[in-house]
Short mmCIF file of C-alpha atoms and ligand atoms in Angstrom, two decimals:
data_model
loop_
_atom_site.label_atom_id
_atom_site.label_comp_id
_atom_site.label_asym_id
_atom_site.label_seq_id
_atom_site.Cartn_x
_atom_site.Cartn_y
_atom_site.Cartn_z
CA MET A 986 0.08 0.30 -0.07
CA THR A 987 1.50 3.32 -1.21
CA ASP A 988 -0.32 6.48 -1.13
CA VAL A 989 1.35 9.93 -1.27
CA VAL A 990 -0.25 12.96 0.38
CA LEU A 991 1.06 16.80 0.01
CA ASP A 992 -0.37 18.58 2.58
CA GLY A 993 0.23 22.53 1.61
CA VAL A 994 3.68 21.55 0.11
CA GLY A 995 5.94 24.49 -0.77
CA LYS A 996 9.29 25.05 -1.97
CA VAL A 997 11.21 27.97 -2.14
CA TYR A 998 14.73 27.45 -3.81
CA PRO A 999 18.01 29.26 -2.11
CA GLY A 1000 17.88 32.53 -4.27
CA GLY A 1001 14.17 32.91 -3.43
CA GLN A 1002 12.86 31.11 -6.76
CA HIS A 1003 9.17 30.25 -5.54
CA ALA A 1004 8.81 26.91 -7.37
CA VAL A 1005 6.11 25.14 -5.64
CA ARG A 1006 3.11 26.91 -3.96
CA ASP A 1007 0.80 25.27 -1.52
CA VAL A 1008 0.23 21.99 -3.17
CA ARG A 1009 -2.62 20.00 -1.83
CA LEU A 1010 -2.80 16.37 -3.44
CA ARG A 1011 -3.64 12.79 -2.51
CA ILE A 1012 -1.99 10.27 -4.71
CA ASN A 1013 -3.78 6.92 -4.12
CA ASP A 1014 -2.09 3.51 -4.08
CA GLY A 1015 -1.66 1.76 -7.41
CA GLU A 1016 -2.73 4.86 -9.20
CA LEU A 1017 -0.60 6.08 -12.45
CA PHE A 1018 -0.89 9.89 -11.55
CA VAL A 1019 0.25 12.45 -14.11
CA LEU A 1020 1.72 15.88 -13.07
CA LEU A 1021 1.36 18.07 -16.16
CA GLY A 1022 2.35 21.92 -17.12
CA PRO A 1023 4.64 23.61 -18.97
CA SER A 1024 8.28 23.78 -18.70
CA GLY A 1025 9.26 25.59 -15.33
CA CYS A 1026 5.76 24.98 -13.27
CA GLY A 1027 7.23 23.15 -10.84
CA LYS A 1028 6.52 19.48 -11.73
CA SER A 1029 10.26 17.97 -11.20
CA THR A 1030 10.58 20.18 -8.01
CA ILE A 1031 7.25 18.01 -6.63
CA LEU A 1032 8.62 14.85 -7.95
CA ARG A 1033 12.09 15.33 -6.39
CA MET A 1034 10.54 16.41 -3.15
CA ILE A 1035 8.35 12.95 -3.05
CA ALA A 1036 11.89 11.15 -3.94
CA GLY A 1037 13.55 12.84 -0.83
CA LEU A 1038 16.34 14.54 -3.12
CA GLU A 1039 14.83 18.21 -2.55
CA GLU A 1040 13.46 19.38 0.79
CA THR A 1041 10.42 20.62 1.40
CA THR A 1042 10.35 24.35 2.45
CA SER A 1043 6.58 24.36 4.07
CA GLY A 1044 3.77 21.80 4.08
CA GLU A 1045 3.83 18.07 4.99
CA LEU A 1046 4.30 15.21 2.76
CA TRP A 1047 2.88 11.95 3.97
CA LEU A 1048 3.95 8.33 2.44
CA ASN A 1049 1.93 5.19 3.63
CA GLY A 1050 -0.20 7.25 6.10
CA GLY A 1051 3.04 8.68 7.88
CA VAL A 1052 4.87 12.01 7.70
CA ALA A 1053 7.90 11.56 5.28
CA ASN A 1054 9.39 14.94 5.24
CA ASP A 1055 12.65 13.86 7.03
CA LEU A 1056 13.11 10.57 5.82
CA SER A 1057 15.96 9.77 3.57
CA PRO A 1058 15.63 8.46 -0.04
CA ARG A 1059 16.48 4.95 0.48
CA GLU A 1060 13.81 4.99 3.41
CA ARG A 1061 11.27 6.19 1.32
CA ASN A 1062 11.76 2.88 -1.11
CA VAL A 1063 11.03 5.10 -4.44
CA ALA A 1064 12.48 4.43 -7.87
CA MET A 1065 13.05 6.98 -10.32
CA VAL A 1066 13.47 7.24 -13.79
CA PHE A 1067 14.84 10.43 -15.65
CA GLN A 1068 14.40 11.71 -19.21
CA ASP A 1069 17.92 10.21 -20.54
CA GLY A 1070 17.56 6.75 -18.61
CA ALA A 1071 21.46 7.06 -17.56
CA LEU A 1072 22.59 3.15 -17.50
CA TYR A 1073 26.16 1.90 -16.78
CA PRO A 1074 27.89 2.14 -19.75
CA HIS A 1075 30.17 -1.09 -18.78
CA ARG A 1076 27.54 -3.16 -17.82
CA THR A 1077 24.90 -5.21 -20.34
CA VAL A 1078 21.47 -4.84 -19.97
CA ALA A 1079 20.81 -7.70 -17.76
CA GLY A 1080 23.72 -6.08 -15.73
CA ASN A 1081 22.12 -2.94 -15.10
CA MET A 1082 19.11 -4.53 -14.01
CA MET A 1083 20.87 -7.07 -12.22
CA PHE A 1084 22.67 -4.42 -10.14
CA PRO A 1085 20.41 -3.12 -7.57
CA LEU A 1086 19.47 -6.74 -6.72
CA GLU A 1087 23.40 -7.31 -6.34
CA VAL A 1088 23.88 -4.44 -4.10
CA ALA A 1089 20.90 -5.51 -1.63
CA GLY A 1090 22.85 -9.11 -1.42
CA ASP A 1091 20.01 -10.90 -3.18
CA ASP A 1092 19.79 -14.81 -3.97
CA ARG A 1093 21.86 -14.96 -7.54
CA ALA A 1094 19.74 -17.57 -8.90
CA GLN A 1095 16.69 -15.70 -7.97
CA ALA A 1096 18.10 -12.36 -9.12
CA ARG A 1097 18.53 -13.83 -12.68
CA GLU A 1098 15.22 -15.30 -12.68
CA ARG A 1099 13.92 -11.62 -11.96
CA VAL A 1100 15.79 -10.15 -14.53
CA ALA A 1101 15.15 -12.70 -17.30
CA GLU A 1102 11.23 -12.14 -16.42
CA LEU A 1103 11.15 -8.45 -16.12
CA SER A 1104 13.16 -8.50 -19.73
CA ARG A 1105 10.68 -10.36 -21.38
CA ALA A 1106 8.04 -8.14 -19.90
CA LEU A 1107 9.96 -4.96 -21.31
CA GLY A 1108 10.82 -6.76 -24.83
CA LEU A 1109 14.54 -6.82 -23.61
CA SER A 1110 15.30 -10.48 -23.86
CA PRO A 1111 17.10 -10.60 -27.51
CA MET A 1112 19.30 -7.75 -26.15
CA ALA A 1113 20.03 -9.26 -22.59
CA ASP A 1114 23.92 -9.00 -23.21
CA ARG A 1115 24.15 -6.18 -25.29
CA LEU A 1116 26.08 -2.91 -23.70
CA PRO A 1117 23.80 0.28 -23.63
CA ALA A 1118 25.92 1.63 -26.38
CA THR A 1119 24.77 -0.56 -28.80
CA LEU A 1120 21.28 0.29 -27.91
CA SER A 1121 18.34 2.54 -29.23
CA GLY A 1122 17.28 5.30 -27.15
CA GLY A 1123 13.71 3.28 -26.91
CA GLN A 1124 15.64 0.17 -25.83
CA ARG A 1125 17.90 2.14 -23.32
CA GLN A 1126 14.72 3.95 -21.44
CA ARG A 1127 13.25 0.48 -21.51
CA ALA A 1128 16.02 -0.79 -19.48
CA ALA A 1129 16.49 1.86 -16.97
CA ILE A 1130 13.00 1.69 -16.52
CA GLY A 1131 13.78 -2.50 -15.84
CA ARG A 1132 16.45 -1.47 -13.52
CA ALA A 1133 14.06 1.21 -11.59
CA LEU A 1134 11.37 -1.35 -11.27
CA ILE A 1135 13.42 -4.78 -10.42
CA ARG A 1136 13.41 -4.41 -6.56
CA GLU A 1137 9.64 -3.67 -6.66
CA PRO A 1138 9.84 -0.06 -5.23
CA SER A 1139 6.53 1.12 -3.16
CA LEU A 1140 6.50 4.07 -5.47
CA PHE A 1141 7.97 4.74 -8.85
CA LEU A 1142 8.61 8.03 -10.30
CA MET A 1143 9.18 9.03 -13.70
CA ASP A 1144 10.33 12.41 -15.41
CA GLU A 1145 9.60 12.73 -18.77
CA PRO A 1146 11.04 9.46 -19.38
CA LEU A 1147 10.21 10.07 -23.23
CA SER A 1148 11.03 13.12 -24.14
CA SER A 1149 14.24 12.69 -25.81
CA LEU A 1150 12.73 9.88 -28.18
CA ASP A 1151 10.82 10.33 -31.52
CA ALA A 1152 7.15 10.21 -32.11
CA GLY A 1153 6.50 7.13 -32.99
CA LEU A 1154 8.50 5.49 -30.47
CA ARG A 1155 6.97 7.73 -27.48
CA THR A 1156 3.65 6.57 -28.56
CA GLU A 1157 4.49 2.85 -28.35
CA LEU A 1158 6.42 3.15 -25.12
CA ARG A 1159 3.79 5.32 -23.46
CA LEU A 1160 1.32 2.23 -23.91
CA GLU A 1161 3.90 -0.08 -22.67
CA ILE A 1162 4.83 1.58 -19.31
CA ALA A 1163 1.31 2.37 -18.66
CA GLY A 1164 0.45 -1.37 -19.29
CA LEU A 1165 3.70 -2.46 -17.21
CA VAL A 1166 2.82 -0.03 -14.27
CA ARG A 1167 -0.65 -1.11 -14.12
CA SER A 1168 0.69 -4.83 -14.24
CA THR A 1169 2.82 -4.18 -11.27
CA GLY A 1170 0.15 -2.21 -9.43
CA THR A 1171 2.98 0.12 -8.32
CA THR A 1172 1.93 3.45 -7.26
CA THR A 1173 3.33 5.91 -10.11
CA VAL A 1174 3.90 9.60 -10.47
CA TYR A 1175 4.51 10.34 -13.93
CA VAL A 1176 5.94 13.97 -14.85
CA THR A 1177 5.33 15.24 -18.53
CA HIS A 1178 4.97 18.47 -20.33
CA ASP A 1179 2.96 16.54 -23.23
CA GLN A 1180 -0.79 16.49 -22.91
CA VAL A 1181 -1.43 13.77 -25.20
CA GLU A 1182 0.95 11.69 -22.92
CA ALA A 1183 -0.74 12.53 -19.99
CA MET A 1184 -4.40 11.89 -21.26
CA THR A 1185 -3.65 8.93 -22.72
CA MET A 1186 -2.01 7.22 -19.75
CA ALA A 1187 -3.24 8.99 -16.57
CA ASP A 1188 -5.48 7.35 -14.20
CA ARG A 1189 -5.58 10.99 -12.97
CA ILE A 1190 -3.91 14.12 -13.79
CA ALA A 1191 -2.73 17.29 -11.87
CA VAL A 1192 -1.95 20.20 -13.89
CA LEU A 1193 0.40 22.94 -12.53
CA ARG A 1194 1.18 26.36 -13.53
CA ASP A 1195 3.52 28.72 -11.66
CA GLY A 1196 3.92 26.27 -8.82
CA VAL A 1197 0.31 26.40 -8.35
CA LEU A 1198 -2.31 23.42 -8.56
CA GLU A 1199 -4.87 24.45 -11.31
CA ASP A 1200 -6.79 21.51 -11.41
CA VAL A 1201 -6.61 17.60 -10.41
CA GLY A 1202 -8.97 14.71 -12.00
CA THR A 1203 -9.54 12.13 -14.31
CA PRO A 1204 -8.57 13.01 -18.34
CA GLU A 1205 -12.25 13.11 -18.73
CA GLN A 1206 -13.15 15.11 -15.91
CA ILE A 1207 -10.53 17.85 -16.62
CA TYR A 1208 -11.04 18.06 -20.54
CA ARG A 1209 -15.01 18.44 -20.10
CA ASP A 1210 -14.94 20.51 -17.18
CA PRO A 1211 -11.57 22.37 -16.53
CA ALA A 1212 -11.25 24.38 -13.52
CA THR A 1213 -9.42 27.38 -15.20
CA VAL A 1214 -9.07 28.88 -18.68
CA PHE A 1215 -5.56 27.94 -18.60
CA VAL A 1216 -6.21 24.25 -18.08
CA ALA A 1217 -8.79 24.47 -20.94
CA ALA A 1218 -6.33 25.73 -23.02
CA PHE A 1219 -3.68 23.54 -22.01
CA LEU A 1220 -5.64 20.44 -22.58
CA SER A 1221 -6.79 21.39 -26.46
CA THR A 1222 -5.68 20.23 -29.64
CA PRO A 1223 -6.80 21.81 -31.85
CA PRO A 1224 -6.94 24.73 -29.61
CA ILE A 1225 -9.96 26.01 -27.91
CA ASN A 1226 -11.41 29.06 -29.08
CA LEU A 1227 -11.28 31.43 -26.02
CA LEU A 1228 -13.93 34.04 -26.68
CA GLN A 1229 -14.64 37.25 -24.69
CA ALA A 1230 -18.15 38.21 -23.95
CA THR A 1231 -20.15 40.47 -21.79
CA ALA A 1232 -23.21 38.61 -20.01
CA TRP A 1233 -26.63 40.10 -19.97
CA ALA A 1234 -29.85 38.35 -18.49
CA VAL A 1235 -32.55 38.86 -20.64
CA GLN A 1236 -36.14 38.16 -19.48
CA ASP A 1237 -37.87 35.55 -21.92
CA GLN A 1238 -34.80 34.57 -23.47
CA GLY A 1239 -31.87 33.41 -21.14
CA VAL A 1240 -28.39 34.81 -20.53
CA VAL A 1241 -26.98 36.38 -23.65
CA LEU A 1242 -23.35 36.21 -24.43
CA ASP A 1243 -22.65 39.38 -26.21
CA PHE A 1244 -19.39 39.44 -28.24
CA GLY A 1245 -20.18 42.74 -29.83
CA ALA A 1246 -20.57 41.46 -33.31
CA GLN A 1247 -22.27 38.44 -32.02
CA ARG A 1248 -24.05 36.61 -29.43
CA LEU A 1249 -25.32 33.38 -28.01
CA THR A 1250 -27.98 32.50 -25.77
CA VAL A 1251 -27.93 30.31 -22.76
CA PRO A 1252 -31.47 29.72 -22.21
CA TRP A 1253 -32.97 29.68 -18.57
CA ASN A 1254 -33.77 25.97 -18.19
CA ASP A 1255 -29.83 25.55 -18.80
CA PRO A 1256 -28.36 24.50 -15.40
CA ARG A 1257 -25.60 27.25 -15.40
CA SER A 1258 -28.08 30.20 -16.12
CA PRO A 1259 -28.45 30.61 -12.31
CA ALA A 1260 -24.79 31.23 -11.88
CA LEU A 1261 -23.79 33.19 -14.98
CA ILE A 1262 -26.55 35.74 -13.61
CA SER A 1263 -24.29 36.94 -11.04
CA HIS A 1264 -21.93 37.94 -14.15
CA HIS A 1265 -24.68 40.51 -15.39
CA GLY A 1266 -23.21 43.20 -17.28
CA GLY A 1267 -19.82 41.81 -16.67
CA PRO A 1268 -16.86 40.16 -18.70
CA VAL A 1269 -16.76 36.42 -19.12
CA ILE A 1270 -14.56 34.25 -21.09
CA VAL A 1271 -16.50 31.79 -23.32
CA GLY A 1272 -14.60 28.33 -24.26
CA VAL A 1273 -15.86 26.51 -27.57
CA ARG A 1274 -13.77 23.62 -28.76
CA PRO A 1275 -13.36 23.21 -32.14
CA ASP A 1276 -15.66 20.24 -32.25
CA ALA A 1277 -18.38 21.78 -30.52
CA LEU A 1278 -19.04 24.02 -33.74
CA THR A 1279 -21.00 22.58 -36.72
CA PRO A 1280 -21.32 23.85 -39.93
CA VAL A 1281 -25.05 24.42 -40.64
CA ALA A 1282 -27.35 25.64 -43.54
CA ASP A 1283 -29.59 27.89 -41.35
CA VAL A 1284 -29.16 30.41 -38.41
CA ARG A 1285 -30.97 29.29 -35.02
CA GLU A 1286 -31.18 32.11 -32.84
CA GLY A 1287 -28.99 32.21 -29.68
CA ARG A 1288 -26.85 29.32 -31.00
CA THR A 1289 -25.45 30.10 -34.61
CA LEU A 1290 -22.01 32.03 -35.37
CA VAL A 1291 -20.99 33.33 -38.25
CA GLY A 1292 -17.38 33.54 -39.77
CA ARG A 1293 -15.46 34.01 -43.08
CA VAL A 1294 -13.13 31.23 -43.81
CA ARG A 1295 -9.37 32.53 -44.12
CA VAL A 1296 -7.10 29.58 -43.63
CA LEU A 1297 -7.60 25.93 -44.14
CA GLU A 1298 -5.48 22.99 -42.56
CA PHE A 1299 -5.82 19.32 -44.03
CA HIS A 1300 -5.70 16.88 -41.03
CA GLY A 1301 -6.45 13.66 -42.91
CA HIS A 1302 -9.75 12.63 -41.14
CA ASP A 1303 -11.14 16.04 -41.81
CA TRP A 1304 -10.02 20.17 -42.39
CA LEU A 1305 -9.76 22.44 -39.74
CA ALA A 1306 -10.69 25.94 -40.51
CA TYR A 1307 -9.84 29.56 -39.14
CA ALA A 1308 -12.66 31.98 -39.87
CA GLU A 1309 -12.84 35.68 -38.89
CA ALA A 1310 -15.71 36.55 -36.85
CA GLY A 1311 -15.11 39.84 -35.45
CA ILE A 1312 -15.01 38.50 -32.03
CA PRO A 1313 -12.42 39.38 -29.25
CA THR A 1314 -10.17 36.34 -28.04
CA ILE A 1315 -8.43 35.98 -24.92
CA ASP A 1316 -4.67 34.85 -24.78
CA PRO A 1317 -5.01 31.95 -21.83
CA ASN A 1318 -1.51 32.76 -20.87
CA THR A 1319 -2.37 36.26 -19.83
CA VAL A 1320 -5.68 35.43 -17.97
CA GLY A 1321 -5.48 34.79 -13.93
CA ARG A 1322 -1.61 35.20 -13.39
CA PRO A 1323 -1.39 36.66 -9.90
CA VAL A 1324 2.11 38.52 -11.25
CA PRO A 1325 2.26 40.63 -14.84
CA VAL A 1326 3.17 38.81 -17.47
CA PRO A 1327 6.85 38.55 -18.57
CA ALA A 1328 7.77 39.95 -21.95
CA GLU A 1329 6.73 37.65 -24.61
CA PRO A 1330 9.18 36.34 -27.39
CA GLY A 1331 8.62 37.79 -30.82
CA PRO A 1332 6.16 36.27 -33.11
CA ALA A 1333 8.51 33.93 -34.98
CA SER A 1334 9.34 31.62 -31.84
CA GLY A 1335 5.41 31.64 -30.71
CA GLY A 1336 4.11 29.75 -34.03
CA ARG A 1337 1.26 31.29 -36.43
CA LEU A 1338 -1.59 30.77 -34.08
CA ARG A 1339 -0.49 32.03 -31.07
CA GLY A 1340 0.48 34.97 -32.99
CA LEU A 1341 -2.89 35.58 -33.95
CA LEU A 1342 -4.12 34.95 -30.30
CA ARG A 1343 -1.81 37.35 -29.11
CA ARG A 1344 -2.86 40.56 -31.69
CA THR A 1345 -6.24 39.68 -31.37
CA SER A 1346 -6.31 39.72 -27.72
CA ARG A 1347 -4.98 43.07 -27.40
CA ALA A 1348 -8.26 44.47 -28.70
CA ARG A 1349 -10.79 43.94 -26.23
CA GLN A 1350 -13.72 46.33 -28.04
CA PRO A 1351 -15.82 44.45 -30.69
CA VAL A 1352 -15.02 45.45 -33.96
CA PRO A 1353 -17.95 44.97 -36.48
CA GLU A 1354 -15.65 44.54 -39.50
CA GLU A 1355 -13.07 41.87 -40.72
CA HIS A 1356 -10.07 44.18 -40.84
CA GLU A 1357 -8.48 46.34 -38.28
CA GLY A 1358 -5.61 47.58 -40.14
CA HIS A 1359 -3.29 44.65 -40.68
CA HIS A 1360 -4.84 43.10 -37.93
CA ARG A 1361 -6.96 40.24 -38.87
CA ARG A 1362 -9.53 38.89 -36.59
CA SER A 1363 -8.93 35.31 -37.59
CA ASN A 1364 -10.61 33.86 -34.22
CA LEU A 1365 -12.97 30.97 -34.83
CA ILE A 1366 -11.36 27.54 -35.19
CA PHE A 1367 -13.66 24.91 -36.28
CA ARG A 1368 -13.54 21.19 -37.94
CA SER A 1369 -15.32 21.15 -41.24
CA GLY A 1370 -15.81 17.23 -41.26
CA THR A 1371 -14.68 16.11 -44.97
CA ASP A 1372 -16.52 18.85 -46.77
CA ARG A 1373 -13.83 21.27 -47.46
CA PRO A 1374 -15.20 24.82 -47.33
CA ALA A 1375 -13.93 27.48 -49.57
CA ARG A 1376 -11.48 30.37 -48.27
CA GLY A 1377 -13.57 33.29 -48.20
CA GLU A 1378 -16.39 31.59 -47.84
CA GLU A 1379 -19.11 32.58 -45.13
CA ILE A 1380 -19.97 29.70 -42.71
CA LEU A 1381 -22.63 29.54 -40.61
CA LEU A 1382 -21.76 27.52 -37.08
CA ASP A 1383 -24.20 25.52 -34.74
CA VAL A 1384 -22.89 26.11 -31.38
CA ASP A 1385 -23.34 22.96 -28.86
CA LEU A 1386 -24.35 25.02 -26.02
CA ASP A 1387 -24.00 22.04 -23.55
CA ARG A 1388 -20.39 22.10 -24.39
CA LEU A 1389 -19.65 25.68 -23.85
CA LEU A 1390 -16.83 26.34 -21.12
CA LEU A 1391 -17.88 29.25 -19.33
CA PHE A 1392 -15.26 31.36 -17.14
CA ALA A 1393 -15.12 34.25 -14.92
CA ALA A 1394 -12.60 37.31 -16.08
CA ASP A 1395 -10.23 35.76 -13.48
CA GLY A 1396 -10.07 32.64 -15.46
CA ARG A 1397 -11.80 30.24 -12.99
CA ARG A 1398 -14.87 28.26 -14.15
CA ILE A 1399 -18.31 29.71 -13.32
CA THR A 1400 -20.23 26.72 -13.21
CA SER A 1401 -19.63 23.01 -13.43
CA VAL A 1402 -21.16 21.45 -16.45
CA ARG A 1403 -20.35 17.97 -14.99
CA ARG A 1404 -19.19 16.55 -12.01
P1 ADP B 98 9.55 21.96 -14.70
O1 ADP B 98 10.03 20.13 -13.96
O2 ADP B 98 7.75 22.10 -14.39
O3 ADP B 98 9.88 22.18 -15.65
P2 ADP B 98 11.15 22.52 -12.24
O4 ADP B 98 10.35 22.04 -11.03
O5 ADP B 98 12.22 22.05 -12.66
O6 ADP B 98 9.69 22.65 -13.23
O7 ADP B 98 11.37 24.09 -11.82
C1 ADP B 98 10.38 24.85 -11.18
C2 ADP B 98 11.08 26.30 -11.20
O8 ADP B 98 12.20 26.49 -10.11
C3 ADP B 98 11.58 27.19 -12.27
O9 ADP B 98 11.43 28.22 -12.62
C4 ADP B 98 13.13 26.83 -11.90
O10 ADP B 98 14.13 27.48 -12.91
C5 ADP B 98 13.37 26.55 -10.71
N1 ADP B 98 14.49 25.92 -10.41
C6 ADP B 98 14.48 24.24 -10.50
N2 ADP B 98 15.49 24.22 -9.84
C7 ADP B 98 16.18 25.13 -9.31
C8 ADP B 98 17.39 25.13 -8.42
N3 ADP B 98 17.84 24.18 -8.09
N4 ADP B 98 17.81 26.24 -7.99
C9 ADP B 98 16.88 27.28 -8.23
N5 ADP B 98 15.69 27.09 -8.81
C10 ADP B 98 15.35 26.05 -9.52
#
């Protein structure tokens, strides 16, 4: 039985870097738990505090029902795998896996059997006698996982173990790792910045930003009902539409989400309307995932948006269209930050879409026309199925109102759609 509890855990590095702030989490026995967030958000620091490689500055860390802040790494019985896997170069694959058992003084025959068994599970049997230098990146990483798991640790910690591998291998290995740790039942904490990895592998995910825990839940929960705008945007490919609106409670209609040039209406019988009323006359952020928009032939009052297609991307199974809709959009990175956002890099490093979002997010006033000088307002992304719309075509988009994600101006979820 291994569960991990972080009770108000914080970390300030010497020099004053506040890496982790008041994190409260419970990781259950046998769970594959993923810490997810952009680089620098504090994931590795949390993992290293759990391992005992880094001291906590505040709060309590509990392992197996006892406070573990002062336990040495050895006493915690954790095993850790890092990005580069670091094997002993002069030992074979089997020799590397054997090493922890030798150090522990285990019976040799039993140790060999255990190494053979785990090698089979990891698909390493054919290369058991090879040195690390003769292996591929994926094989080396498998061997490192084998060496970490061989002593049956009570807690398995993995820090971006796949990030140095190419895309195909990552997909293959993430399935294998998830299968393996589930079959052993070892409680596992897995750090990644890759949302697909997190969504596909995790039993539950914790999303971090600037050292703060923003959301925790099953992949489905945090995708369907994210706690903040940041989480909604981080777990979204293709990118979610984040639209700026003013909420107006209108008798006989519902709560109108007024985007200036366009509007949607959340009807009174919608369970979120009561919470929305408290934002009457104020700003709200409306999240619409591209697949909640469907091209249609006719306008339905209160649930149709219109956009002019500017850019099309072919994604194999469908087209992704970028349309101008004259709706102000929001940059999720600027919402809800407790401190001013540092200067952003130039457009070249941010990619086209981030560049667009950044440009459009500056102008908060609705603009009736498609153009604002050079600033195109290409701000509604939707999937068009197999029908390819024409560039310049005006498209009516039906909005699945049940799937609207509604946030206050500070980025927090207004109401719970599910849960
Ligand atoms: P992540 O794993 O999410 O990329 P880290 O936990 O490595 O983030 O880092 C969180 C923050 O703490 C970053 O701002 C990082 O620069 C800082 N940091 C990490 N390690 C140290 C250290 N040893 N000394 C000072 N600051 C550190």
